[in-house]
Amino acid sequence: MSPITKESFVIQGLAGKKLRGTVKINGAKNAALKAMAAAVLFDGPVTLNNIPDTNDVGVMSDVLIKLGAKVEKKSPNTLTIDSTFISKTDIDSELAQNMRASVVLTGPLLVRYKKVSFPSPGGCVIGTRPIDMFIEGYKKMGATIDPNEEMVYSISAKNGVSGADVFFNIQTVGGTETLMLAAVLGKGKTILRNCAMEPEIVNVAEWLNTAGAKIKGAGTTTIEIEGTGGKLLNSKISYTAIPDRIEAGSFLILGATCAEELMIEDCRPDHMESVINLLKDSGATITTTGNSITVKAAANPKPFNIRTHEYPGFPTDIQAPMVTYLTQAHGESMVFETIFEGRFKYVEDLSKMGATITIMNPREILIKGPTALAELPEKDELRAHDIRAGFAIVMAALLGKGTFTVHNIHLVDRGYERLEEKLTKLGASIKRTQT
Ligand code: EPZ
């Protein structure tokens, strides 16, 4: 699996040159990771297709392998996972601390093996990211939470996971997916209300239904699951991840900033309406088919306000790349981050490059554009703070004048497959170096 190394990107600013060409979008990270967790619900080796070859997939594979599962990479984007030989249900602390998605595994492990332990997932750079709603849901499903020694949650369900009626006080993607997976093999009917409606949830639920699960309402705020009572799912039914709407959105924003013409293939424009509409209104030329988008940058992009929102609203995951876009818009834009309380760490880096951004409060910033983005004095460094902020800084470097070094790009590798190769094909000058 791809190791985490300390590497950087060295990027030459385009200095007015335009990108052009075609980029193919990978499978959705935030669907693939949940499908990997759901493999624990199956009666043998199950094949997962269109899986992105990224660090997070590598970490999830390592978590499963440490539990005793067999994980094989048949090709860079195809995995088989056989959970038959799982012998442990304590999720590796160090790996779990590095990747929030590992908490989704607790659902399948609890319902199949009646117990699971995992570290309290540390907050990460974008916020505290508690799991109170997971815990409340497990209690309603008949589980008990053992005293939380050394920040480890030990959960057991001696009589199995039973049906429950769970209302999420906040729409939670991970909470919706995790309790949905726990209910699939449970006893009786579970109703989940105020669910997240992300397409990645629908993608996994549809696969599980073809393999014997009984899930109704995925993609709406109410999901009903009729548990199989312990009967495992049919591993002959393989999974294929939907295109990554966040990767596609990232490239769309990049193209709307500096492409003569960029074709984005293997994507789902119908999962990206809020981003497409905002960029069209701002002046980009965008045409779409069922699985592709063509974008041409606007000469004088207009500013606009953003309020991040649960799907199908504007995704918090492309807030950072869009802020980089707005540094080039002609006027003032406000961004209100409603989902996470700490998702503006990258603003400091953009400001060092010359952007005019005022942090009004931890959830709101004001951007004034357009501003030239220039290389930093020698001593200053640019870094990726999280997956998506990393893309935003890479994009800013491309828009800038001079040479830029972006550190900690292992974080970018968590969510973008070989980003430098894709950008080079579009005409960018970007090299990966050891730090
Ligand atoms: C998923 O995280 C994604 N990760 C995130 O993408 C994405 O930003 C997020 O959904 C929102 O769309 C994966 O799918 C692996 P939430 P998740 O539970 O499930 C609060 C990326 O870059 N909350 O929907 O962890 C939470 O703190 C990542 O790919 C509770 O308070 O997000 C947040 O404020 C970054 N208690 C809000 O809900 C809980 O028990 C939404 O979080 C659970 C969540």
Short mmCIF file of C-alpha atoms in Angstrom, two decimals, residues 34-44 46 64 67 69 81-84 86 105 107-113 185 207 232-233:
data_model
loop_
_atom_site.label_atom_id
_atom_site.label_comp_id
_atom_site.label_asym_id
_atom_site.label_seq_id
_atom_site.Cartn_x
_atom_site.Cartn_y
_atom_site.Cartn_z
CA LYS A 34 -17.25 2.64 3.12
CA ALA A 35 -17.54 -0.21 0.62
CA MET A 36 -14.28 -1.58 2.02
CA ALA A 37 -15.80 -1.48 5.52
CA ALA A 38 -19.01 -3.08 4.21
CA ALA A 39 -16.99 -6.03 2.83
CA VAL A 40 -17.09 -7.36 6.42
CA LEU A 41 -20.81 -8.08 5.88
CA PHE A 42 -20.11 -10.57 3.08
CA ASP A 43 -19.79 -14.40 3.08
CA GLY A 44 -16.48 -14.56 1.23
CA VAL A 46 -15.75 -9.69 -2.57
CA LEU A 64 -8.59 -4.66 7.66
CA LEU A 67 -7.94 -7.53 11.92
CA ALA A 69 -9.00 -9.94 6.66
CA ILE A 81 -11.47 -8.28 0.46
CA ASP A 82 -12.16 -11.54 2.28
CA SER A 83 -13.33 -11.06 5.87
CA THR A 84 -13.75 -14.80 6.52
CA ILE A 86 -11.05 -11.84 10.68
CA LEU A 105 -15.86 -0.24 10.22
CA GLY A 107 -20.83 -0.97 12.35
CA PRO A 108 -20.07 -4.14 10.37
CA LEU A 109 -17.68 -5.47 13.04
CA LEU A 110 -20.19 -4.94 15.85
CA VAL A 111 -23.09 -6.60 14.05
CA ARG A 112 -21.05 -9.57 12.77
CA TYR A 113 -18.82 -10.25 15.81
CA LEU A 185 -27.23 -7.91 9.43
CA TRP A 207 -24.65 -2.57 -3.99
CA LEU A 232 -24.21 -12.68 5.41
CA LEU A 233 -24.39 -10.96 2.03
#
